[in-house]
Every structure is written in C-alpha cells, then in structure tokens.
Amino acid sequence: MRSRNLEKWTVERSVELYGVDNWGGGYFKITPDGKLGITPFPGKGVCVPIPSIISGLQERGLGLPVLLRIENLLDAQISLLHDSFASAIKALQYSGEFRGVYPVKVNQQQQVLEEISKVGDRYNHGYEVGSKAELIAALSFLKNPKACLVCNGYKDRDYIDLALYACKMGFLCFLVLEMPSELPLILDRAKALGIKPRIGVRIKVSTQAGGHWAESAGDLSIFGLSTAEVVDVLDLLRGQSMLDCVQLLHFHLGSQIPNIRDIRTAVHEATRMYAELAKEGCAMGFLDLGGGLAVDYDGSHTNYASSRNYSLEEYCTDIVESVMATVDEHDLPHPHIITESGRATVAYYSVLLFNVLDVSRLENRTVPQTLDEEDPEAIHNLLEVYNSLSLKNLQECYNDAIYYRDQMRQLFRLGQCSLRQRAMSDTIFWAVIRNIAEKLPEMKNPPSALKDVDLALASIYYCNMSVFQSLPDAWAIGHLFPIMPVHRLDECPEEQAILADITCDSDGKLDSFIDIHGVKRVLELHSVKPCEPYYLGAFLVGAYQETLGDLHNLFGDTNVVSVRINEDGTYDFIRELEGDSVADVLSYVEFEPKQVLENFRKVAEQGVRTGKISPQERFMIMRAYERGMRGYTYLNVGRDCDNPDACATGLTSGL
Ligand SMILES: *Cc1c(COP(=O)(O)O)cnc(C)c1O
C-alpha cells in the first residue's frame, strides 16, 4: 500500500488493480484521463465514459443511485452466444441447430424481454418460463415460430391450457414434465381442447456440480423425474399411442457452474438418456441442457464459485462434441440443442452506480507523552506497550494491548474509570494497532493471529444504496460482484475501505471483494475530497438481483436508465424510470399514503392547538412532510452544494 505512493500512478495500474480486463468481457476500459468507459463494440474504439452518463442523468434531474442498463451489452451477449455455438456447430459439422432460450426468471423486466425478442429474432432465440405469470409475460413478446418456448415449473390447469393454446397457435412450445402427476392432467386437457401436446421430460442427472447451487442437481434434486418415473411416463404414453408427443429432454444442473468438467459429464449423461428415449420410440429432436453457463465475476478464470474455468468457446465446443459423439454412437439424427443461459446473457447489461456519502476512519489521534499518577494502571501499561513496540515483539504487544484494553472496559463498566480515561486508553490502543499494522509488512513470517489487524484500520465508505435492494445476493449468499470507482483512475487509491450501505442493518455492508488470487477483504479507493462527489459502480448485476431485492428499511427501487450507444460514439437515453417514492414503498407495506398524510395533519393540528407550533409552522411542516412522501427513498445529494458546509457529500468526519 504505502510503497504504491512512491511511484507515479498510472491508469494501467488501475486496470490491473480492479481487474477490468479480467471480468469486463471486453465491454469496459479505462480512458487515459482515468475514467471508466463502456466499449460496446469490442475492437471498434467507441468508448463512452460512465461519468459523462452520470452528468447527463443529473442534468435530467435523476439522482443516484441509478441502475444503468446498457442495451448494447445485452445485444452483444446474445449475439456472442449464438455466434459461438454456430462456429462450434460448423467446425464439428454438426447437423442440428442451436436454439437458445432466455429463462425469464433471471431478469423479468419488461424491457429485457422486449429487447431479447427484438435482438433474438434473427437467431430464433426463445424463452424459458417457470410459472404461469412468466408464460403470460413471454407470450406477449413471442413472435417467431422457430423460437422455442420451454414451459418448466409446476403446472395447474390454467398454465397447461395456455401452453396448449401456444402450440395451437403454431409456437414451438414444450410442456416439460417436472412431476409424473402432471402427465394425466396434460393428456386430459389436450384431449378436451383437441390439441396435440409437445411434451418434454425433465430428468435428474446424477452429476453433482460444484458452485453455490450444487444441490439443485443430483439424485436428491427437487426438480425432474427419476429414472423409474421416466419409465412410468413412457409406459403411460405408449399405452395411449402418444410417444410421438415426447420431443424434448431437459435437465438443469444449477446456475453458475464453475467447472467445465461437471458440464461435460452432465451433458454426456443427458445425451445417453436422450438416446434411450429415442430408442423407446419417442419422437425427440430437441435436447435442452438448461442454464449454468457461468460468469467470471472475479476474473480469475478458475473453478472458484465466482468464476469459471472455461471460455464460451470451450463451453460450446464441449457441448456440441459431447452430444454428437453420443448420438452418433446410436445412429440418431443430431438434435437441436437448446440452452437456457440467463446469467451469462444479462449479467453485463446492468451496472449499479452510486455515490459515497461519507467516510469514517480510525482517527490518528496523538498519544499522550505522560499520564496522570491517578490514571488506572491499565492505561499506564498500555502506554508502555505503545512505547516498547518493535518488530521483535509485535505478537506480544498485540496480546498485551488487547488485555489492557479489556481491563479498561471492565473498569468502565464497574464505574472505576471516567469517560476521559476510557477515551485515552482507546486512543493508545488504536495507536498500538496502527503501529502493528504498519510494521507487519516488514516481517518475514507474520503470525497468523495478526493477519487481520490491517482490517481494523480500513476506512468505512458510506454508500448511497441498499445492499438488500440492489445486491441481494451479496448479502444472502456472499456473492462477489466487481466494484470499483468510475473516475479518478489516474490517481493512486490511497485508502483501504469496506463499504456500508444506508440501511441501518449491520449486514448492510460489502467487505469481500473480487481478487484473482481469492477474495480481498478491503477495496482500494481514493480519498474523498470535500464537496466533490465520488462515484462507484457495482458491475455484472443484470442477473437475478432486481427481483430478489427487498424493501429493507423501506429503501425502494432505484432509478433506472437505459442507454443505447451508437456506432459513432454518441448515445441516447432510451428510457428513464423513476425509482420508488416514499409513498410508493409505504403503499407496498399496506399503508395508504392519503391516510398517512391525514394522520400526520391531525398531529400537526394538535401541535397548533396546544401552542407548540404556529399555523405558519404547521404549513411549513406539512409541506416538508408531503415533499418527503413524494421524494426518492435514497439520499438526494448535491442539491445543497451552494452551501459547502451542508453538502451531503459532506465527508467531514475524519477528513
Ligand atoms: C434458473 C434456471 C436457469 C438459468 O440458469 P443460468 O445459470 O442463469 O443460466 C435455466 N433453467 C432453469 C430450469 C432454471 O431454473
């Protein structure tokens, strides 16, 4: 850290420090003047600096936090997926086609489905749905009769009827059996409506993949049919001469599969099952390999849970090769290959931009030279530890400092030391810790107990966002997203920081960060200058984060903005959605905003009646209350910047 200050900082060092080239998929780069830019057409030189988009938003009155959707990146990922499968198919002379589908649950926002139907059309990209509601959403955008519509999830009569009607209207719609008991209902409805169903069979594969969702596959998976159930299904259909309705085999290994070997094993097993179904007399023709294509969030290119040890090219080649080898063995025609890639399709598309509100840091207070005779012995001892600290006795000093600090806490509880004495001991204690942290790098073999001391010195950057609303997986399952400043990247980031959000929940923080060698406990950030905004971005947040987010502390949806970048480097704000107002989030939890206002009006009127406030004050108070109700749930920053003392980039403490 310290040695970094000695040399001149360069943007190349920021590229390396934040790993932009490792996780960015070629879509992001740092400009020579230290701004993070979006490069939607890799290799073409177009680069739009994110800070200029932020200015554009602010000029339009949209404050941070904002979820920025970059439409080009969604288009690019869909094209990349199809182009990669197309090359593998061509190179291996595979005779089936690739038919990707988008699993709606990964990001159900209307604009995402719309964009996918627009860009996906030329590739016959379809949808995978897991519920009636998702089917209804997908049907409103499906136009292409060659695009697949895969209906997963548990189905009731309404769901089945709708899927059958989709078949009738000429869509390539598959009703995938999740449970054996769905089959009689499907056959019953098919007969009643006079529509021939196109049936898919979802199997449990025995392959267990690594990664967070390991348990969604395997024999104990809650989804899919066991081998015995598959046999039952075949027997039932054969009895009704309907084996020709079975046209698809499906499995889903789980999301974010980091290891290509697991994918290959599962594909092989599923293809064997596909061949068996064909031998049994099923029509077949489609092999649906589910999702699982991982995103390299940490850029390490390993089988670590937030990474993947394969490229998209390898993924496609391995799949096509493996399917082909097995079906060729059985002399079967090559099936159309379906994958249900959600995460890899939409992750790059969204970036959460937010500003830092304040920084708190352990202050470097002056340690007293001498103490008072009357001060407790523990403080005297602490000061002695401070004065005797050297490279030789770090561990001992650390143990002693903690011991005496705890003694002082005990004395305070017992009423035997004053606030001032306690404060003095804290100052000395932290000075000891700071000295230890500073000396530690000089040690050849630092004791493992001291490994975390530097963490105690990390600054806390308070960020205008809610982890629960915008990055729920970071909180729920320890998911890592790349996070970095979007400007000042030509300056040395001198601070080591952890991030806290503005919910008042101790879990509302980010203290694990991507690193190609594991996980970093602190993020290098720049010192924030008074009254100058500091902007951070959380990247690759397009998958799963939006609908999982919740209303912790009633922080609602953020503002959302979509941009489309043109080939000449200009860009258009396609859509702006204002985030939730306070009234919106109150109504989500069953408050009636009008009633809320009415109740408060009564409280204010009571204040006037009892003489606590004047009628004018009542007017002002009501106006503030109403403005609050209409306002954004996040902090409005920058409005007060004509008064530096009051500006909410404040950053006064500890600076
Ligand atoms: C969630 C899910 C997917 C999406 O998986 P990704 O790893 O995001 O691509 C695909 N298929 C099914 C059945 C799913 O449940």
mmCIF file of C-alpha atoms in Angstrom, residues 273-284 332:
data_model
loop_
_atom_site.group_PDB
_atom_site.id
_atom_site.type_symbol
_atom_site.label_atom_id
_atom_site.label_comp_id
_atom_site.label_asym_id
_atom_site.label_seq_id
_atom_site.Cartn_x
_atom_site.Cartn_y
_atom_site.Cartn_z
ATOM 1 C CA MET A 273 -30.892 -40.579 -21.721
ATOM 2 C CA TYR A 274 -31.949 -38.769 -24.900
ATOM 3 C CA ALA A 275 -30.782 -41.747 -26.946
ATOM 4 C CA GLU A 276 -32.702 -44.148 -24.715
ATOM 5 C CA LEU A 277 -35.918 -42.157 -25.126
ATOM 6 C CA ALA A 278 -35.441 -42.226 -28.886
ATOM 7 C CA LYS A 279 -34.923 -45.990 -28.729
ATOM 8 C CA GLU A 280 -38.154 -46.294 -26.743
ATOM 9 C CA GLY A 281 -39.965 -44.696 -29.640
ATOM 10 C CA CYS A 282 -40.204 -41.036 -28.612
ATOM 11 C CA ALA A 283 -40.056 -38.551 -31.474
ATOM 12 C CA MET A 284 -37.403 -36.366 -29.786
ATOM 13 C CA LEU A 332 -29.545 -40.945 -34.285
#
